[in-house]
PDB file of N, CA and C in Angstrom:
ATOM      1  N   UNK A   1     -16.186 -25.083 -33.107  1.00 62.00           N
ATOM      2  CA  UNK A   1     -15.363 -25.405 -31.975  1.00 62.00           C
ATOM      3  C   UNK A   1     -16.059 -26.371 -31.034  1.00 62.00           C
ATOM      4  N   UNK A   2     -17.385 -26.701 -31.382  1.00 57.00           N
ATOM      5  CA  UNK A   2     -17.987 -27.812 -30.313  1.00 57.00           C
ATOM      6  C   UNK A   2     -17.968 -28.929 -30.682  1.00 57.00           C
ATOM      7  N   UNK A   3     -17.402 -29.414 -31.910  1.00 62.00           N
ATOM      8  CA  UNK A   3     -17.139 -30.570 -32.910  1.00 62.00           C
ATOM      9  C   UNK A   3     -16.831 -31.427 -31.612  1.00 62.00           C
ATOM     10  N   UNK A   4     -17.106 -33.062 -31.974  1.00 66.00           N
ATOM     11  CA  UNK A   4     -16.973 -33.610 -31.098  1.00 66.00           C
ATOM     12  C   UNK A   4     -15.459 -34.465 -31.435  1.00 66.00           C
ATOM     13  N   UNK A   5     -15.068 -33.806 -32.942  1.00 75.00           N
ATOM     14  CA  UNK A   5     -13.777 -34.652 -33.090  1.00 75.00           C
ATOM     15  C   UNK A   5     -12.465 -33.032 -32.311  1.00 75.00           C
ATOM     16  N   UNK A   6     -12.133 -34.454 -31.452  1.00 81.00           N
ATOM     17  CA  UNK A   6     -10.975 -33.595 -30.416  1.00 81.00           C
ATOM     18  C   UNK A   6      -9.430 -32.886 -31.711  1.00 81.00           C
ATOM     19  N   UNK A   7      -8.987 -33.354 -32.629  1.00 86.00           N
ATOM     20  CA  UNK A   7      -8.238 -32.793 -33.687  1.00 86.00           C
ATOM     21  C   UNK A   7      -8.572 -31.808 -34.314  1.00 86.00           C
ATOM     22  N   UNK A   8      -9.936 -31.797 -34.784  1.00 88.00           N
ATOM     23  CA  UNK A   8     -10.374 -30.670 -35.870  1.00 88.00           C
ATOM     24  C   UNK A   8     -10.466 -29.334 -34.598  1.00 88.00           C
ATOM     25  N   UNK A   9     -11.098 -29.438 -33.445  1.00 89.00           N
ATOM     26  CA  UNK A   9     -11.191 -28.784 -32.479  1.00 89.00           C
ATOM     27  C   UNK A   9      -9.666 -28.114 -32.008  1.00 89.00           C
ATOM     28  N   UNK A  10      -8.484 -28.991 -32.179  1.00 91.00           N
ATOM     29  CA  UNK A  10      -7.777 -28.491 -31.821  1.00 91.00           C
ATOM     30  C   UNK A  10      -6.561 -27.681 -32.951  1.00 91.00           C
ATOM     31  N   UNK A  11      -6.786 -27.808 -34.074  1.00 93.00           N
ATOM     32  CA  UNK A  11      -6.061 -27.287 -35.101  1.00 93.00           C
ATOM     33  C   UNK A  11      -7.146 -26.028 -35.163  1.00 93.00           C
ATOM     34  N   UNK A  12      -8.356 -25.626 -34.954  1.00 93.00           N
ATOM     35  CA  UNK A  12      -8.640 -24.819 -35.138  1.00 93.00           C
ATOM     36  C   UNK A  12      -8.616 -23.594 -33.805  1.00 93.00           C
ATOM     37  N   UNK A  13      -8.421 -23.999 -32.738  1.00 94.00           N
ATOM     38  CA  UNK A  13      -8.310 -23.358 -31.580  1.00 94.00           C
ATOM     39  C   UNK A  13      -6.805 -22.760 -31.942  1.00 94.00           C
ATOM     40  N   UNK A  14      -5.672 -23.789 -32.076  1.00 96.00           N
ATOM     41  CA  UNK A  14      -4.642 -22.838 -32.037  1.00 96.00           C
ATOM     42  C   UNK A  14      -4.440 -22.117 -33.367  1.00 96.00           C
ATOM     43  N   UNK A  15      -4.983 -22.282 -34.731  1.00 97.00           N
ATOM     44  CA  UNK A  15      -5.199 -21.550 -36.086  1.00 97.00           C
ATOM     45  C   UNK A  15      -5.529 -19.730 -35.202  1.00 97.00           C
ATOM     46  N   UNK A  16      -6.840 -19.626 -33.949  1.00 97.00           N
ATOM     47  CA  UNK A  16      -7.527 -18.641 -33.847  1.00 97.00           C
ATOM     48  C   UNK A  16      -6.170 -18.159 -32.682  1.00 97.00           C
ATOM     49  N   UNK A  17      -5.499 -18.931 -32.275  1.00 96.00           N
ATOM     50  CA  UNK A  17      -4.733 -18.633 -30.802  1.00 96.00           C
ATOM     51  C   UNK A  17      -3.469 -17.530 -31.968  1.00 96.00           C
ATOM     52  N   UNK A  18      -3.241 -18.555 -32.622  1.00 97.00           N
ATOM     53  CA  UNK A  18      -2.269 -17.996 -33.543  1.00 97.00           C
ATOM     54  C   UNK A  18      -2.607 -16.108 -34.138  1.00 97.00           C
ATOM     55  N   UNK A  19      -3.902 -16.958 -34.399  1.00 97.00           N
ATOM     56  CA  UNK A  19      -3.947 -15.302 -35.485  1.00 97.00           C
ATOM     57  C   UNK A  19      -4.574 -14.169 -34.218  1.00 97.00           C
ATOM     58  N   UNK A  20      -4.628 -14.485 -33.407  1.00 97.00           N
ATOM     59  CA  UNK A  20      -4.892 -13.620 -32.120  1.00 97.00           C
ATOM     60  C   UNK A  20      -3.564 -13.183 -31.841  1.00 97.00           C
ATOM     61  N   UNK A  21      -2.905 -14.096 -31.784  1.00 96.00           N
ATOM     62  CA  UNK A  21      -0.858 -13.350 -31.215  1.00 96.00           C
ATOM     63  C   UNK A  21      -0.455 -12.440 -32.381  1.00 96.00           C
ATOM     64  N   UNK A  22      -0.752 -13.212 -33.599  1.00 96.00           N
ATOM     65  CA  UNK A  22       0.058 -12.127 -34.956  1.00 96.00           C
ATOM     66  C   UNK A  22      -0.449 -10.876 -35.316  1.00 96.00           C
ATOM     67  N   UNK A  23      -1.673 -10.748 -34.875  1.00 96.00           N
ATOM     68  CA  UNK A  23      -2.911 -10.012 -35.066  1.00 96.00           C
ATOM     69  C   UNK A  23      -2.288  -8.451 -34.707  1.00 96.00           C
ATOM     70  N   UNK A  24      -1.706  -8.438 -33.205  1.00 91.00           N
ATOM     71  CA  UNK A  24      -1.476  -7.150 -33.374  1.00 91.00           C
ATOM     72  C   UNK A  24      -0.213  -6.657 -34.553  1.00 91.00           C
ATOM     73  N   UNK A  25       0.366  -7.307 -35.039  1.00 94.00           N
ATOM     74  CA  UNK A  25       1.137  -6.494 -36.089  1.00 94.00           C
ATOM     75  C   UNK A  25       0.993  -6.077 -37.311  1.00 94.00           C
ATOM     76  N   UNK A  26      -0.679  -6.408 -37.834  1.00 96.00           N
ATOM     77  CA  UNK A  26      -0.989  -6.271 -38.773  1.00 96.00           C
ATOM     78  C   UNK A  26      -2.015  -5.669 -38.718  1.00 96.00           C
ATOM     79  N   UNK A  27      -2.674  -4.820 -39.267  1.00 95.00           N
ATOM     80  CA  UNK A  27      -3.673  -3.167 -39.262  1.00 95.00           C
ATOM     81  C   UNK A  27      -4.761  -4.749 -39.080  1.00 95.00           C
ATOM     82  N   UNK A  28      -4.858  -5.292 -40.880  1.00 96.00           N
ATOM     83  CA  UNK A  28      -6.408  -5.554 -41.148  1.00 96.00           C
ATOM     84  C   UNK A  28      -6.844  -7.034 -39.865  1.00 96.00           C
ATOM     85  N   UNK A  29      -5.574  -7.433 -40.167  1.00 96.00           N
ATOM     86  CA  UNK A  29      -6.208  -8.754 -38.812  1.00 96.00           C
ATOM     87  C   UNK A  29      -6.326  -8.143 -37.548  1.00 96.00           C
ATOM     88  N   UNK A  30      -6.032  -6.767 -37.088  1.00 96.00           N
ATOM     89  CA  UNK A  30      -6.862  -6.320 -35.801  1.00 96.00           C
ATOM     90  C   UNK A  30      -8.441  -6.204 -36.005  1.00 96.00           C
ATOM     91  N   UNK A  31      -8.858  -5.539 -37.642  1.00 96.00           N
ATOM     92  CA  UNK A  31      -9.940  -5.464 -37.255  1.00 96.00           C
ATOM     93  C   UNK A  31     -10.532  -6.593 -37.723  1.00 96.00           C
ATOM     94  N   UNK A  32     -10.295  -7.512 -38.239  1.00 96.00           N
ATOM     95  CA  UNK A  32     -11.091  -8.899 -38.154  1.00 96.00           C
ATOM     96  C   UNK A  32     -11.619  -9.184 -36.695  1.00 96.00           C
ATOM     97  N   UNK A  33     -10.448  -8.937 -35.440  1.00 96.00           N
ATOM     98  CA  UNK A  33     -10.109  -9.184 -34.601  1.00 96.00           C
ATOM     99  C   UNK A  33     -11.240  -8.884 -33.323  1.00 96.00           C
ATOM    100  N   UNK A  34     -11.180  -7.575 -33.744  1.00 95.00           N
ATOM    101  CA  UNK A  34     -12.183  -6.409 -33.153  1.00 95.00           C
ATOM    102  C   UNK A  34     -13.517  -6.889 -33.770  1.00 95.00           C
ATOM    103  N   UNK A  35     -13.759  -7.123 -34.980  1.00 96.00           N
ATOM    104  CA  UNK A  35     -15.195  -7.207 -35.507  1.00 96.00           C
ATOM    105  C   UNK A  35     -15.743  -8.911 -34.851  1.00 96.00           C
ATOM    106  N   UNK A  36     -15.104  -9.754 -35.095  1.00 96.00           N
ATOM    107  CA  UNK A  36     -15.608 -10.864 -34.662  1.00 96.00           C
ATOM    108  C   UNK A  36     -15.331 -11.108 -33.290  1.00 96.00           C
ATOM    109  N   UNK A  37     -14.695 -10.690 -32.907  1.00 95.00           N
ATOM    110  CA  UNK A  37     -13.774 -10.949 -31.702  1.00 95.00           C
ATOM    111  C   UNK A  37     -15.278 -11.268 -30.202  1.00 95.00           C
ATOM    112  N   UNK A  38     -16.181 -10.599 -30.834  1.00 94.00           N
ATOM    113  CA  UNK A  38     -17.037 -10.781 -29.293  1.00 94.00           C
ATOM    114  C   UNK A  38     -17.735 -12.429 -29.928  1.00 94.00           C
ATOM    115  N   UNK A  39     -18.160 -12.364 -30.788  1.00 95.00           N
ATOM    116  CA  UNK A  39     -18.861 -13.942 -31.522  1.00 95.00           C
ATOM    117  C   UNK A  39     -17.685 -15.221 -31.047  1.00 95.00           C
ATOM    118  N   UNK A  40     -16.237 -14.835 -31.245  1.00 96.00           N
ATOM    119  CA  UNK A  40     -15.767 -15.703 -30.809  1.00 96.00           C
ATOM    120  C   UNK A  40     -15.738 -16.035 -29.452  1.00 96.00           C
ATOM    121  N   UNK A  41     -15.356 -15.022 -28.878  1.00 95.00           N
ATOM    122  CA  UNK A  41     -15.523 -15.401 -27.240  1.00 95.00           C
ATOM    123  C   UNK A  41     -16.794 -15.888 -26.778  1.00 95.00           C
ATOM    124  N   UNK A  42     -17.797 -15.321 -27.505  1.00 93.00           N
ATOM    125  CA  UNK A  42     -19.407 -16.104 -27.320  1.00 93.00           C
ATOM    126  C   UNK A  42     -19.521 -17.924 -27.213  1.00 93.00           C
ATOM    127  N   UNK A  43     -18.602 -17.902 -28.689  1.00 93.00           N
ATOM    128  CA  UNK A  43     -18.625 -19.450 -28.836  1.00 93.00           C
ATOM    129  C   UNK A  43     -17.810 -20.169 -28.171  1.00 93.00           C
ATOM    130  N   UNK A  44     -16.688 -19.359 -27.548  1.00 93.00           N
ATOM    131  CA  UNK A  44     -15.454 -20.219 -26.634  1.00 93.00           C
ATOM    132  C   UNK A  44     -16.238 -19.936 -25.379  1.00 93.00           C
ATOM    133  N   UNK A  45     -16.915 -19.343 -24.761  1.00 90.00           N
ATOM    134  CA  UNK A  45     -17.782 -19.540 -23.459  1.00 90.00           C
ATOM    135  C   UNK A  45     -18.338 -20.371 -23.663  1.00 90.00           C
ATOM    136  N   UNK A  46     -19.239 -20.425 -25.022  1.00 89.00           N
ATOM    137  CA  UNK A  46     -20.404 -21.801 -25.127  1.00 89.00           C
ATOM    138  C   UNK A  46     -20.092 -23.108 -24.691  1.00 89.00           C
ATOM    139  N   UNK A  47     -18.379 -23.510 -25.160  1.00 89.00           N
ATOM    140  CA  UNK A  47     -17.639 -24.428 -25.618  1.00 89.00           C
ATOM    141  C   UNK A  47     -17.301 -24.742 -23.902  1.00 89.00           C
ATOM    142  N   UNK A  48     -16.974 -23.659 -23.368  1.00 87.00           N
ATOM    143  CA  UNK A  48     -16.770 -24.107 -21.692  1.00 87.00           C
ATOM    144  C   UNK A  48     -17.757 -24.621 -21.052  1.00 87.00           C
ATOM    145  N   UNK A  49     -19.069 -23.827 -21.345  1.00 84.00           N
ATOM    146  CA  UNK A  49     -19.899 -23.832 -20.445  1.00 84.00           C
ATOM    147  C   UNK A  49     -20.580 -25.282 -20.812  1.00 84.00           C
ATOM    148  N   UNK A  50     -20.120 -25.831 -21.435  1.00 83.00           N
ATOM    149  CA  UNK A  50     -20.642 -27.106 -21.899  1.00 83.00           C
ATOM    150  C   UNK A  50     -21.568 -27.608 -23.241  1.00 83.00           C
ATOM    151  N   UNK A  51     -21.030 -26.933 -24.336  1.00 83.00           N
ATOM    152  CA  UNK A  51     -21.825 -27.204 -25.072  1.00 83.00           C
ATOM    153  C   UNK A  51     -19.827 -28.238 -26.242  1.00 83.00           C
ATOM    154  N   UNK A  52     -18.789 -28.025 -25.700  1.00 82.00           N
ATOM    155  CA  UNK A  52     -17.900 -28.910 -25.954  1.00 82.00           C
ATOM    156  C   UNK A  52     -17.337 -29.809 -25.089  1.00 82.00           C
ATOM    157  N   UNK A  53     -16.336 -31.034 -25.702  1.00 84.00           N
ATOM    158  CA  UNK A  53     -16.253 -31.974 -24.861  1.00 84.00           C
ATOM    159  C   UNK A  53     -14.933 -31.388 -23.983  1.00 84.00           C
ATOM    160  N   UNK A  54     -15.094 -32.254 -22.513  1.00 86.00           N
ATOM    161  CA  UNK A  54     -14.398 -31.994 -21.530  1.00 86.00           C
ATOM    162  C   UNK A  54     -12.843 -31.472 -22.217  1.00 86.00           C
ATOM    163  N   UNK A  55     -12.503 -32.730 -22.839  1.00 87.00           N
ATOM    164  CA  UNK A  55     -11.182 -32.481 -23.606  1.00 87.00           C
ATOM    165  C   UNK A  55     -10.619 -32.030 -24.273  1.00 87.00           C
ATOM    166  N   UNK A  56     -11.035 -30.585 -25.002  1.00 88.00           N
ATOM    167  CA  UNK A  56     -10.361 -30.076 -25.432  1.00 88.00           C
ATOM    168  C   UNK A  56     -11.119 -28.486 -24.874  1.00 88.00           C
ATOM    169  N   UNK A  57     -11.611 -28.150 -23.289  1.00 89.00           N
ATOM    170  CA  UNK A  57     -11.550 -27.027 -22.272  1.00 89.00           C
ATOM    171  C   UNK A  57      -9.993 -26.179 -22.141  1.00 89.00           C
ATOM    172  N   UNK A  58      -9.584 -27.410 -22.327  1.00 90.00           N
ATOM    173  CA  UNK A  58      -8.060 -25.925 -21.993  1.00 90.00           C
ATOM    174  C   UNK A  58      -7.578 -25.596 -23.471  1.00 90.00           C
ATOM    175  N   UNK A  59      -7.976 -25.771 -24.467  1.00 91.00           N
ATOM    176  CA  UNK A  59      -7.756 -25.197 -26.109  1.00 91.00           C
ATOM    177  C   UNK A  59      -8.712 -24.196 -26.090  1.00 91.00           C
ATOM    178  N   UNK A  60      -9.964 -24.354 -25.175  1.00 91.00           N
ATOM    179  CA  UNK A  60     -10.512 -23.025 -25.170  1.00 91.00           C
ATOM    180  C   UNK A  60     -10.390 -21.865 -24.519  1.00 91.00           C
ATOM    181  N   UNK A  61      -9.250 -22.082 -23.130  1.00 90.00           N
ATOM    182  CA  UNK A  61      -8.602 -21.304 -22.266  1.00 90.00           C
ATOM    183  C   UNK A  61      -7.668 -20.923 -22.960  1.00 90.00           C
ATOM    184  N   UNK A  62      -6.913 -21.507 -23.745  1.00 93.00           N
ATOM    185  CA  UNK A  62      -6.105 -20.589 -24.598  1.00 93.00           C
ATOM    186  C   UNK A  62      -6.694 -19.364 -25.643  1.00 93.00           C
ATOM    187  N   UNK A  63      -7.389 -19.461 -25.822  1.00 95.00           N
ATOM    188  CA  UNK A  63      -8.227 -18.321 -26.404  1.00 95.00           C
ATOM    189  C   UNK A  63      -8.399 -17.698 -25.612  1.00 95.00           C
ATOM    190  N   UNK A  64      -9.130 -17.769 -24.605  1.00 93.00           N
ATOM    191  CA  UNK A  64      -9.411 -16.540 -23.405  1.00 93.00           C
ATOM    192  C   UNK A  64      -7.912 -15.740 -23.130  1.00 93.00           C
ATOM    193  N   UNK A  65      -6.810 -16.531 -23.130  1.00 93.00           N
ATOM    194  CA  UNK A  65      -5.451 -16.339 -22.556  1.00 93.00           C
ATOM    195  C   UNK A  65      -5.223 -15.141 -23.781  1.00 93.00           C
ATOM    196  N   UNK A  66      -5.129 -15.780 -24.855  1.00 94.00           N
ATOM    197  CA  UNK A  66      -4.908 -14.672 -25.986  1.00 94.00           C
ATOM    198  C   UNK A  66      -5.650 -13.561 -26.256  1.00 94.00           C
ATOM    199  N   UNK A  67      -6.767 -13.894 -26.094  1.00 95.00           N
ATOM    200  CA  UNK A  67      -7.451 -12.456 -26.469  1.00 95.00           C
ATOM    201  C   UNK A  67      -7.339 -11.248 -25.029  1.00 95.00           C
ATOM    202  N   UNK A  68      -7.073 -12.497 -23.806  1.00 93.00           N
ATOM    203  CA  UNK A  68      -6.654 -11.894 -22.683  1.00 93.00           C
ATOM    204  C   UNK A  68      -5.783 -10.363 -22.799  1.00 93.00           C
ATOM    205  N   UNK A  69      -4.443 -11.292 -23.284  1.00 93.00           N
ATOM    206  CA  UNK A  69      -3.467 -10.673 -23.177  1.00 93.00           C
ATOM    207  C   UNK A  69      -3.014  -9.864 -24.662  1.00 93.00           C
ATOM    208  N   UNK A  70      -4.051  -9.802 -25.797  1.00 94.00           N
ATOM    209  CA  UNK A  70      -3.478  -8.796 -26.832  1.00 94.00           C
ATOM    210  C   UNK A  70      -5.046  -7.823 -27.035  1.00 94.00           C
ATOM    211  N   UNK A  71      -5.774  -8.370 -26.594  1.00 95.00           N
ATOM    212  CA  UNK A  71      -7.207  -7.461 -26.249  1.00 95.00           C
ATOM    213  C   UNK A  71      -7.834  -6.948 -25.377  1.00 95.00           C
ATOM    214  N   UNK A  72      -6.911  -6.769 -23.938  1.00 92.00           N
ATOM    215  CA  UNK A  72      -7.481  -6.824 -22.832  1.00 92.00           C
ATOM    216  C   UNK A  72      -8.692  -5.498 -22.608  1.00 92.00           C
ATOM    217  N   UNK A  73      -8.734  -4.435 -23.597  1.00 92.00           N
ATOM    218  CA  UNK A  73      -9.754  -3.429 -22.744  1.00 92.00           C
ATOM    219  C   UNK A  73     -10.952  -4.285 -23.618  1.00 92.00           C
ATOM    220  N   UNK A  74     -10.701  -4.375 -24.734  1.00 94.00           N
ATOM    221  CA  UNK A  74     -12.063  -5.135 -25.816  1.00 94.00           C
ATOM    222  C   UNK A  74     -12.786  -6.691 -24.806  1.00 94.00           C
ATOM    223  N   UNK A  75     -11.811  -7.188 -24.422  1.00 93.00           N
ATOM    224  CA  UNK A  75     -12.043  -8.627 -23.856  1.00 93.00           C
ATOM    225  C   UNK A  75     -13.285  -8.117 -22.644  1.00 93.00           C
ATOM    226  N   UNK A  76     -12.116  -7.004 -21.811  1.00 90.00           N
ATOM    227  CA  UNK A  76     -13.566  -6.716 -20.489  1.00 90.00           C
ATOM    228  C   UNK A  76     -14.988  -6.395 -21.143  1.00 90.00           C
ATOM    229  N   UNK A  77     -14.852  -5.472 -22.229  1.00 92.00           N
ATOM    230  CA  UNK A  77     -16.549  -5.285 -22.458  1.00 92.00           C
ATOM    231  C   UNK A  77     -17.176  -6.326 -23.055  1.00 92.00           C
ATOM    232  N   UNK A  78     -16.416  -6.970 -23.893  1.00 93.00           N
ATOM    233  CA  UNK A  78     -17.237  -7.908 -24.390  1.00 93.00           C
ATOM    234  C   UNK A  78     -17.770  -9.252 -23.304  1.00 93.00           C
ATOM    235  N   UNK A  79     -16.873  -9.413 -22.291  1.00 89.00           N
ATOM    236  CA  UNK A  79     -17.232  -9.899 -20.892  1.00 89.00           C
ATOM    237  C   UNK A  79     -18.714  -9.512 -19.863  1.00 89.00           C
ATOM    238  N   UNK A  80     -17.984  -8.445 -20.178  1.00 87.00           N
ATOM    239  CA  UNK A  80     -19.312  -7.797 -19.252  1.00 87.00           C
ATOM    240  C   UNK A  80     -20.652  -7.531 -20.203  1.00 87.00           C
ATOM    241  N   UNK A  81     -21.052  -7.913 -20.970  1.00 89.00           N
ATOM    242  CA  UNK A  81     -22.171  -7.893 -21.763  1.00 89.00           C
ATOM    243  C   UNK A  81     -22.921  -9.521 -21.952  1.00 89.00           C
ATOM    244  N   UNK A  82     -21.850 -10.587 -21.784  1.00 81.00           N
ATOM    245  CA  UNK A  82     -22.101 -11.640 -21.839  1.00 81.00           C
ATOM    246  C   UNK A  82     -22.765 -12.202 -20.099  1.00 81.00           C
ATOM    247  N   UNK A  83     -21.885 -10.863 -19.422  1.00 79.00           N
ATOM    248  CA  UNK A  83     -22.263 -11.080 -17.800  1.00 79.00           C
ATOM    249  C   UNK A  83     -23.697 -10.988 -17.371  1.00 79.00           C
ATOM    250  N   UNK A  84     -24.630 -10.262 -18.262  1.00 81.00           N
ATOM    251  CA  UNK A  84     -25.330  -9.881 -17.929  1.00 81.00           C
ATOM    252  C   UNK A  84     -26.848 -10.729 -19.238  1.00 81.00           C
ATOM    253  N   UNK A  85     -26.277 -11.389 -19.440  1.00 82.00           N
ATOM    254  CA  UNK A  85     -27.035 -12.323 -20.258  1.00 82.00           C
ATOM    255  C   UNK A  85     -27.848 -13.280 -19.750  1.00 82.00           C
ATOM    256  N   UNK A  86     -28.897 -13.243 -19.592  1.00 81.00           N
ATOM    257  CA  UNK A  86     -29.512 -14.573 -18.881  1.00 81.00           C
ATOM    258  C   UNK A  86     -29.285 -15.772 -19.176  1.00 81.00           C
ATOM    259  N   UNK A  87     -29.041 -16.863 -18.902  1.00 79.00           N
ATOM    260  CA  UNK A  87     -29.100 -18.322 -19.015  1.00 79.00           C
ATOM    261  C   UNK A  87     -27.856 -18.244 -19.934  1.00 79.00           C
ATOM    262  N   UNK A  88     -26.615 -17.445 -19.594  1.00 81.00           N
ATOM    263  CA  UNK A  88     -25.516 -17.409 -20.943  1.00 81.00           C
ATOM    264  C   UNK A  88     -24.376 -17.918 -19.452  1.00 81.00           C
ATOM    265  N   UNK A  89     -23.415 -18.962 -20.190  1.00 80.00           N
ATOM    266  CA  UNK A  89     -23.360 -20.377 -20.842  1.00 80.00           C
ATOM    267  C   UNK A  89     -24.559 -20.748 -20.778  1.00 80.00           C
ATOM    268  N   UNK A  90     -24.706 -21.186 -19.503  1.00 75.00           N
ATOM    269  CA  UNK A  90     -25.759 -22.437 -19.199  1.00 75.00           C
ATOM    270  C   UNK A  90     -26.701 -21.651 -18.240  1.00 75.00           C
ATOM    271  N   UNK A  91     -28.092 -22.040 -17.919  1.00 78.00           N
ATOM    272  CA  UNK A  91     -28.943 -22.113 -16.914  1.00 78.00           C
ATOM    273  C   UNK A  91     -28.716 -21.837 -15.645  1.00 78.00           C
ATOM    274  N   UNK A  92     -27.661 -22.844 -15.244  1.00 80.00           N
ATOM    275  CA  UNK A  92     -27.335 -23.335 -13.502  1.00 80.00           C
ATOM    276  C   UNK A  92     -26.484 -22.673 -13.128  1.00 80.00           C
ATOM    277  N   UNK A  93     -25.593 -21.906 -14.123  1.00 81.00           N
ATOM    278  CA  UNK A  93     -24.785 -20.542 -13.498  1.00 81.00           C
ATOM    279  C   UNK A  93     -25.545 -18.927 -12.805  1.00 81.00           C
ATOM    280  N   UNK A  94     -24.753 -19.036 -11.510  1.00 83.00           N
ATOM    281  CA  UNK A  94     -25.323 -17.479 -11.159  1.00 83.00           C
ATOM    282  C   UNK A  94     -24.350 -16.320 -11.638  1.00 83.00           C
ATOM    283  N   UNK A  95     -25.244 -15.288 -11.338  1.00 81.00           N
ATOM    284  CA  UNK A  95     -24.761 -14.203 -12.097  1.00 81.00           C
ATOM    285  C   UNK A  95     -23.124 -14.032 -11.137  1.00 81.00           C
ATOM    286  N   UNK A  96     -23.554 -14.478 -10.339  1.00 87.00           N
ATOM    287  CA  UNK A  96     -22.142 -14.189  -8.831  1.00 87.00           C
ATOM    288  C   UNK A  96     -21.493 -15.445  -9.216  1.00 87.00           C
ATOM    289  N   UNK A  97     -21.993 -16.414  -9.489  1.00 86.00           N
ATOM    290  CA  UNK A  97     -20.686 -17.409 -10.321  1.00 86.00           C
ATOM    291  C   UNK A  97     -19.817 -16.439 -11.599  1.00 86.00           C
ATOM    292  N   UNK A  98     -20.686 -16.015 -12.458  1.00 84.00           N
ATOM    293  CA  UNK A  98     -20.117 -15.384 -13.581  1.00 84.00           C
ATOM    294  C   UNK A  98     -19.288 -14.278 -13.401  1.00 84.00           C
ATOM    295  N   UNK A  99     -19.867 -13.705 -12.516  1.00 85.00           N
ATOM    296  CA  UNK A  99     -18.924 -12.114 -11.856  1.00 85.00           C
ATOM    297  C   UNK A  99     -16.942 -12.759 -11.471  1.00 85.00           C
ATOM    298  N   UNK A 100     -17.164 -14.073 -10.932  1.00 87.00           N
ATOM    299  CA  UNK A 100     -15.794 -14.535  -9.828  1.00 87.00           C
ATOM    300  C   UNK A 100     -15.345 -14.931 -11.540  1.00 87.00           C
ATOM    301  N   UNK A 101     -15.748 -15.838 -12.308  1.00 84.00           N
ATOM    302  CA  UNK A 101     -15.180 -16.499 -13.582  1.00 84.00           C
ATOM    303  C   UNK A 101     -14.600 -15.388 -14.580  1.00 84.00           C
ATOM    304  N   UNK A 102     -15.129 -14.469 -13.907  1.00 83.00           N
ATOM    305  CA  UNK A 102     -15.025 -13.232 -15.422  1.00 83.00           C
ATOM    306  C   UNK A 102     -13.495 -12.119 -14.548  1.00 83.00           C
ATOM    307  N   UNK A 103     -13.442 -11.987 -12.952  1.00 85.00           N
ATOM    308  CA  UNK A 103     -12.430 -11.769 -12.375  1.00 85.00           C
ATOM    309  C   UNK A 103     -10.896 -12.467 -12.490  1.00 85.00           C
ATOM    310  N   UNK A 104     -11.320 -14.278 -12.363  1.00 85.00           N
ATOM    311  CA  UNK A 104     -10.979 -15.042 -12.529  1.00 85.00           C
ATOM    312  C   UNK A 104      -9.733 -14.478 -13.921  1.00 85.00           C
ATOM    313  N   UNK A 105     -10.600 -14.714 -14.922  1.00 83.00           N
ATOM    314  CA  UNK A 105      -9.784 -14.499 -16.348  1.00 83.00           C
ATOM    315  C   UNK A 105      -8.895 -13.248 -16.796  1.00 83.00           C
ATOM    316  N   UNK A 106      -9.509 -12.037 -15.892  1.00 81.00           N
ATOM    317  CA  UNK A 106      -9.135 -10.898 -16.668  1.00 81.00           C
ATOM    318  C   UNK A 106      -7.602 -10.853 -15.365  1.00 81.00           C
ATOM    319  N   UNK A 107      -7.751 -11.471 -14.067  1.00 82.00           N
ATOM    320  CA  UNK A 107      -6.667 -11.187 -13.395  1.00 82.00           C
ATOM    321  C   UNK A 107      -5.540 -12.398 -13.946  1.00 82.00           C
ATOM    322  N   UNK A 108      -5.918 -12.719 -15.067  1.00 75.00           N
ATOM    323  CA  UNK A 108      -4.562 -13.994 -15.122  1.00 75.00           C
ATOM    324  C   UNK A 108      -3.733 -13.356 -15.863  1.00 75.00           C
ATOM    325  N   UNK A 109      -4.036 -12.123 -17.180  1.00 61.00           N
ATOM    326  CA  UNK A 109      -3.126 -11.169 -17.383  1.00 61.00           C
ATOM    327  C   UNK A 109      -2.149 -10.546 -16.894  1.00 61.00           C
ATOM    328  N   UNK A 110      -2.876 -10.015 -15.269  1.00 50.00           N
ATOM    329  CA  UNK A 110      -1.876  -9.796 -14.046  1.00 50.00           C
ATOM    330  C   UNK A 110      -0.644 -10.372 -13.958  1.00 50.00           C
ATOM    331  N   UNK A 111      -0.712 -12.259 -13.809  1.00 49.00           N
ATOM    332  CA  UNK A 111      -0.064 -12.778 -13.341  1.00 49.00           C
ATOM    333  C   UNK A 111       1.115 -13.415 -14.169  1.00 49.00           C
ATOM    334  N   UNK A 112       0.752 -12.956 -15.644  1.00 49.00           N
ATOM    335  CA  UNK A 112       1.916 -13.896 -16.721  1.00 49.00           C
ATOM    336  C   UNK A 112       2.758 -12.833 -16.482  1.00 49.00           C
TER     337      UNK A 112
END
């Protein structure tokens, strides 16, 4: 997902957006879902925090959005473990930046 070609980046963001929505109706793609599910969000933080290009940031908000809204108790822990990671995205983030970003995401569930 940090590919610097903006297409391959984006057929594969919504491939994962996709199988995140269909996911709950099917037993075994939950637990794909559940088993990888923290590695992905690892790599879609990476992808924010700057290790992808500017342009394709909101293909990675759609992931957050999805796993948001069909994983939401799995999403908080796997959140809060990444919260507490040193130098996770980047360096120049504080932990009180990460605390508001991680509020940020889980209240947008709230609001759809």
């Amino acid at each position: 997902m940090s590919l610097p070609e903006a297409p391959t980046v984006k057929a594969a963001c919504l491939f994962l957006v996709t199988f995140i929505n269909q996911s709950c109706d099917h037993n075994v793609m939950v637990i794909v879902v559940n088993e990888q599910g923290m590695s992905l969000l690892e790599q879609t933080l990476r992808c924010i925090g700057g290790e992808a290009p500017r342009s394709v940031i909101d293909l990675m908000a759609d992931i957050l959005l999805s796993l948001n809204k069909n994983y939401f108790d799995r999403l908080c822990a796997w959140m809060t473990v990444f919260l507490h990671r040193d130098g996770f995205p980047s360096s120049r983030i504080t932990v009180m930046q990460k605390e508001h970003y991680i509020r940020m995401i889980l209240t947008c569930r709230e609001s759809e």
